[in-house]
Tab-separated table of C-alpha atoms and ligand atoms in Angstrom:
chain	number	residue	atom	x	y	z
U	16	MET	CA	66.824	75.460	144.797
U	17	ASN	CA	65.911	75.983	141.386
U	18	GLY	CA	62.961	77.942	139.787
U	19	LEU	CA	62.205	81.309	141.104
U	20	ARG	CA	61.666	82.947	144.559
U	21	VAL	CA	60.627	86.211	145.545
U	22	SER	CA	60.074	87.780	149.244
U	23	ASN	CA	59.352	90.744	150.321
U	24	LEU	CA	60.045	92.839	147.063
U	25	SER	CA	59.516	96.655	146.950
U	26	TYR	CA	59.845	99.472	144.667
U	27	GLN	CA	58.854	103.140	144.797
U	28	PHE	CA	59.113	105.577	142.450
U	29	GLY	CA	60.167	108.282	144.636
U	30	GLU	CA	56.763	108.540	146.924
U	31	LYS	CA	55.358	106.186	144.595
U	32	THR	CA	54.699	102.574	145.427
U	33	ALA	CA	55.348	100.386	142.867
U	34	LEU	CA	55.322	97.100	144.117
U	35	ASP	CA	55.099	96.361	148.279
U	36	ASN	CA	56.173	93.469	150.178
U	37	VAL	CA	55.515	90.757	147.304
U	38	GLY	CA	56.804	87.221	147.421
U	39	PHE	CA	55.860	84.100	145.607
U	40	SER	CA	57.805	81.093	145.066
U	41	LEU	CA	58.113	79.039	141.372
U	42	ASP	CA	59.630	75.206	141.161
U	43	GLN	CA	61.525	74.260	138.483
U	44	GLY	CA	58.986	73.701	135.305
U	45	ASP	CA	56.152	76.072	137.310
U	46	PHE	CA	53.825	77.234	134.658
U	47	CYS	CA	52.270	80.895	136.488
U	48	ALA	CA	50.168	83.529	135.184
U	49	LEU	CA	50.892	87.326	136.505
U	50	LEU	CA	47.335	89.073	136.136
U	51	GLY	CA	46.723	92.560	136.976
U	52	PRO	CA	45.097	96.108	135.325
U	53	ASN	CA	47.513	98.367	133.915
U	54	GLY	CA	49.393	99.925	136.689
U	55	ALA	CA	50.024	96.831	138.746
U	56	GLY	CA	53.248	96.823	139.169
U	57	LYS	CA	54.049	93.432	136.542
U	58	SER	CA	56.154	95.265	134.824
U	59	THR	CA	58.043	96.639	137.373
U	60	LEU	CA	58.401	93.407	138.904
U	61	PHE	CA	59.820	92.480	135.735
U	62	ASN	CA	62.161	95.099	135.793
U	63	LEU	CA	63.489	93.956	139.169
U	64	LEU	CA	63.802	90.727	138.377
U	65	THR	CA	65.832	91.412	135.011
U	66	ARG	CA	67.869	94.216	137.435
U	67	LEU	CA	67.172	96.646	134.603
U	68	PHE	CA	65.578	98.393	138.476
U	69	VAL	CA	67.573	97.500	141.581
U	70	ALA	CA	65.213	96.706	144.677
U	71	GLY	CA	65.224	99.442	147.234
U	72	GLN	CA	64.107	96.172	149.628
U	73	GLY	CA	63.726	92.334	149.468
U	74	GLN	CA	65.444	89.114	147.946
U	75	ILE	CA	65.075	87.371	144.220
U	76	SER	CA	66.536	84.035	143.617
U	77	ILE	CA	66.667	82.434	139.457
U	78	ALA	CA	67.616	79.072	139.131
U	79	GLY	CA	68.975	78.953	142.527
U	80	HIS	CA	71.510	82.050	142.143
U	81	ASP	CA	70.881	85.284	144.521
U	82	LEU	CA	69.951	88.159	141.992
U	83	GLN	CA	71.922	90.495	144.362
U	84	LYS	CA	75.263	88.236	144.985
U	85	ASP	CA	75.233	86.831	141.931
U	86	PRO	CA	73.246	88.755	138.997
U	87	ARG	CA	75.701	87.489	136.108
U	88	ALA	CA	74.734	83.891	137.199
U	89	ALA	CA	71.077	84.191	137.833
U	90	LEU	CA	70.733	86.647	134.495
U	91	ALA	CA	72.082	84.342	132.228
U	92	THR	CA	69.457	82.200	133.638
U	93	LEU	CA	66.739	83.741	132.523
U	94	GLY	CA	64.625	84.609	129.480
U	95	ILE	CA	62.810	87.851	128.556
U	96	VAL	CA	60.040	88.392	126.489
U	97	PHE	CA	59.748	92.174	127.169
U	98	GLN	CA	56.329	93.897	127.101
U	99	GLN	CA	57.900	96.585	124.257
U	100	THR	CA	59.434	95.281	121.348
U	101	THR	CA	62.773	94.760	120.643
U	102	LEU	CA	63.464	92.536	117.513
U	103	ASP	CA	65.985	94.671	115.545
U	104	LEU	CA	63.151	95.096	112.132
U	105	ASP	CA	65.674	95.677	109.598
U	106	LEU	CA	66.742	92.095	110.169
U	107	THR	CA	65.284	89.308	109.073
U	108	ILE	CA	63.890	86.211	111.493
U	109	LEU	CA	67.288	84.670	111.053
U	110	GLN	CA	69.610	87.451	111.690
U	111	ASN	CA	67.163	88.320	114.404
U	112	LEU	CA	68.026	84.822	115.904
U	113	ARG	CA	72.084	85.077	115.235
U	114	TYR	CA	72.614	88.283	116.664
U	115	PHE	CA	71.110	87.052	119.865
U	116	ALA	CA	73.276	83.596	119.681
U	117	ALA	CA	76.428	85.801	118.831
U	118	LEU	CA	75.155	87.701	122.054
U	119	HIS	CA	75.147	84.516	124.194
U	120	GLY	CA	78.461	82.827	122.533
U	121	ILE	CA	76.274	80.770	120.415
U	122	SER	CA	78.263	79.591	117.181
U	123	GLY	CA	78.899	77.231	114.683
U	124	ARG	CA	76.584	73.775	114.313
U	125	ASP	CA	75.616	74.299	117.833
U	126	ARG	CA	73.982	77.360	116.753
U	127	ASN	CA	72.126	76.248	113.863
U	128	ARG	CA	70.901	72.980	115.721
U	129	ARG	CA	69.329	75.406	118.326
U	130	ILE	CA	67.978	77.684	115.954
U	131	GLY	CA	66.116	75.346	113.754
U	132	ARG	CA	64.765	73.784	116.672
U	133	VAL	CA	63.172	77.152	117.836
U	134	LEU	CA	61.838	77.935	114.810
U	135	ASP	CA	59.703	74.797	115.061
U	136	ARG	CA	58.867	75.118	118.004
U	137	MET	CA	57.332	78.505	117.526
U	138	GLN	CA	56.188	77.558	113.652
U	139	ILE	CA	57.705	80.366	111.724
U	140	ALA	CA	60.498	77.746	110.377
U	141	ASP	CA	59.195	79.239	106.784
U	142	ARG	CA	58.947	82.870	107.532
U	143	ALA	CA	63.139	82.762	109.041
U	144	GLY	CA	64.151	84.502	105.577
U	145	GLU	CA	61.454	87.208	106.354
U	146	LYS	CA	62.452	91.358	107.673
U	147	ALA	CA	61.105	91.478	111.156
U	148	ARG	CA	59.098	94.522	110.104
U	149	THR	CA	56.848	93.184	107.473
U	150	LEU	CA	55.725	90.642	110.079
U	151	ASN	CA	52.363	90.649	111.707
U	152	GLY	CA	52.442	91.168	115.117
U	153	GLY	CA	51.515	87.521	116.053
U	154	HIS	CA	54.418	86.713	114.088
U	155	LYS	CA	57.225	89.090	115.731
U	156	ARG	CA	56.119	88.016	119.371
U	157	ARG	CA	56.639	84.064	117.917
U	158	THR	CA	60.127	85.780	116.936
U	159	GLU	CA	60.950	87.125	120.272
U	160	ILE	CA	59.777	84.230	122.125
U	161	ALA	CA	61.903	81.920	119.921
U	162	ARG	CA	64.879	84.301	120.728
U	163	ALA	CA	64.107	83.741	124.434
U	164	LEU	CA	64.615	80.127	124.178
U	165	LEU	CA	67.708	80.215	122.302
U	166	HIS	CA	69.723	79.658	125.155
U	167	ASP	CA	67.724	76.965	127.139
U	168	PRO	CA	66.588	79.619	130.215
U	169	LYS	CA	65.670	77.987	133.410
U	170	VAL	CA	63.532	80.906	134.013
U	171	LEU	CA	61.336	82.337	131.101
U	172	LEU	CA	59.303	86.114	131.636
U	173	LEU	CA	56.707	87.302	129.080
U	174	ASP	CA	55.648	90.570	129.749
U	175	GLU	CA	52.269	91.086	128.641
U	176	PRO	CA	53.375	89.308	125.032
U	177	THR	CA	49.510	89.377	123.919
U	178	VAL	CA	49.196	93.264	123.640
U	179	GLY	CA	48.027	94.761	120.640
U	180	LEU	CA	47.418	91.970	118.310
U	181	ASP	CA	44.141	90.720	116.810
U	182	ALA	CA	41.856	88.030	118.458
U	183	ALA	CA	43.582	84.835	115.987
U	184	ALA	CA	47.157	85.993	116.920
U	185	ARG	CA	46.176	86.930	120.489
U	186	GLN	CA	44.855	82.817	121.061
U	187	ALA	CA	47.371	81.784	118.958
U	188	ILE	CA	50.270	83.268	121.408
U	189	THR	CA	47.949	82.438	124.527
U	190	ASN	CA	48.298	78.551	123.158
U	191	HIS	CA	52.162	78.497	122.543
U	192	VAL	CA	52.825	80.679	126.054
U	193	HIS	CA	50.460	77.573	128.216
U	194	SER	CA	52.918	75.215	126.580
U	195	LEU	CA	56.608	76.906	127.375
U	196	SER	CA	56.808	75.246	130.565
U	197	SER	CA	56.531	71.532	128.851
U	198	ASP	CA	60.606	71.112	129.009
U	199	GLY	CA	60.874	72.124	132.351
U	200	THR	CA	61.416	75.619	132.088
U	201	THR	CA	59.807	78.326	134.575
U	202	VAL	CA	57.278	80.554	132.727
U	203	LEU	CA	55.984	83.791	134.614
U	204	TRP	CA	53.660	85.577	132.674
U	205	ALA	CA	51.606	88.469	132.821
U	206	THR	CA	48.623	89.470	131.372
U	207	HIS	CA	45.842	92.275	132.232
U	208	LEU	CA	43.428	89.734	130.577
U	209	ALA	CA	41.316	87.338	132.766
U	210	ASP	CA	39.928	85.727	129.482
U	211	GLU	CA	43.878	84.469	128.411
U	212	VAL	CA	44.190	82.280	131.954
U	213	TRP	CA	43.272	78.545	131.985
U	214	PRO	CA	41.089	77.601	134.858
U	215	ASP	CA	44.399	74.904	136.167
U	216	ASP	CA	47.266	77.736	135.541
U	217	ARG	CA	48.719	79.111	138.477
U	218	LEU	CA	47.711	82.232	139.077
U	219	ILE	CA	49.136	85.365	141.044
U	220	ILE	CA	46.974	88.108	141.014
U	221	LEU	CA	48.653	91.528	141.589
U	222	HIS	CA	46.746	95.188	142.057
U	223	ASN	CA	47.456	97.836	143.682
U	224	SER	CA	51.265	96.833	144.136
U	225	ARG	CA	50.279	94.004	145.903
U	226	VAL	CA	49.883	90.458	145.375
U	227	LEU	CA	46.064	89.920	145.880
U	228	ALA	CA	45.882	86.105	145.387
U	229	ASP	CA	48.174	83.115	144.530
U	230	GLY	CA	46.996	79.281	143.353
U	231	ARG	CA	45.131	77.862	141.438
U	232	ALA	CA	42.958	79.982	138.845
U	233	LYS	CA	39.798	77.521	139.839
U	234	ASP	CA	40.161	77.832	143.361
U	235	ILE	CA	40.824	81.670	143.294
U	236	CYS	CA	37.881	82.459	141.243
U	237	GLY	CA	35.694	80.185	143.072
U	238	GLY	CA	32.215	79.341	141.451
U	239	ASP	CA	32.677	82.914	139.046
U	240	THR	CA	34.285	83.634	136.132
U	241	LEU	CA	37.920	84.429	136.043
U	242	GLU	CA	36.761	87.429	133.999
U	243	ASN	CA	34.019	88.482	137.015
U	244	HIS	CA	36.328	87.497	139.822
U	245	PHE	CA	38.876	89.742	138.847
U	246	LEU	CA	36.707	92.494	137.958
U	247	ARG	CA	35.406	92.235	141.190
U	248	VAL	CA	38.316	92.368	143.317
U	249	THR	CA	40.009	95.388	141.198
U	250	THR	CA	37.405	97.830	140.741
H	7	LIG	P1	52.053	97.083	134.917
H	7	LIG	O1	53.154	96.920	133.878
H	7	LIG	O2	51.334	96.333	135.985
H	7	LIG	O3	51.120	97.760	134.488
H	7	LIG	P2	53.675	98.896	136.101
H	7	LIG	O4	54.890	98.235	136.587
H	7	LIG	O5	54.349	99.728	134.659
H	7	LIG	O6	52.492	98.087	136.013
H	7	LIG	O7	53.581	100.110	136.991
H	7	LIG	C1	53.698	100.261	138.333
H	7	LIG	C2	52.847	102.031	139.370
H	7	LIG	O8	54.280	102.421	139.004
H	7	LIG	C3	52.140	102.612	138.233
H	7	LIG	O9	51.131	103.506	138.922
H	7	LIG	C4	52.795	103.317	136.820
H	7	LIG	O10	52.250	104.551	137.031
H	7	LIG	C5	53.911	103.313	138.293
H	7	LIG	N1	55.039	103.827	137.457
H	7	LIG	C6	56.002	103.041	136.093
H	7	LIG	N2	56.673	103.326	135.524
H	7	LIG	C7	57.444	104.515	136.072
H	7	LIG	C8	58.427	105.621	136.257
H	7	LIG	N3	58.817	105.303	135.388
H	7	LIG	N4	57.764	106.784	136.904
H	7	LIG	C9	57.176	106.547	137.488
H	7	LIG	N5	56.270	105.962	138.020
H	7	LIG	C10	56.143	104.699	137.488
H	8	LIG	MG1	53.430	96.391	132.285
């Protein structure tokens, strides 16, 4: 089975529960927003999915690979945009992408074709020669998304890619994020801002380490706006 499957996932920092029996299932090509206030457990979930942390309890299957039994196969199918920027600021966009390609054993004409494609897709081809340090926050994020797409991941994880951006860049990145599953990639995208979630999005609300709701955003909030609903259930 492809997609992303999580069941009975729990994690503790000492006495503190960061995830409590979390489960959900995304089919191949699904797009899903993971909405939760600060401290809900979103990054803990991502750290478990990327195996920076090892779960105390639960199962994770990524593109059909069990993360515990076959971590190399599972992780090879993942694309990741972490909450903190991980670009090398002293390299250009192009150099950052080439470095990542080398890590994945992508070279030659294939490398150049893939780099051209992701630059076009994220609309940053004209800035490829600019140093990452000189880019604004939105273009840094576009570069990180381009990098995460370079090896054709089956499952793409994005942890709050719009945090710290101005309104226009936030809107642009939110639009880009919503387009990322169009080629059959499974996308799990974390945010704490209800206004970035669209009515037709699949939505999981995470609060106090647990899944509060899982469904279509407009169904979850009933007749209310998602912002109001989210405020009501998380405060
Ligand atoms: P989110 O990404 O949704 O803001 P996190 O997954 O970062 O939430 O945090 C979930 C909970 O775990 C919070 O209560 C947070 O304070 C706690 N936490 C996160 N990282 C650590 C850590 N390294 N040590 C102890 N507690 C942590
Ligand atoms: Mg976080």
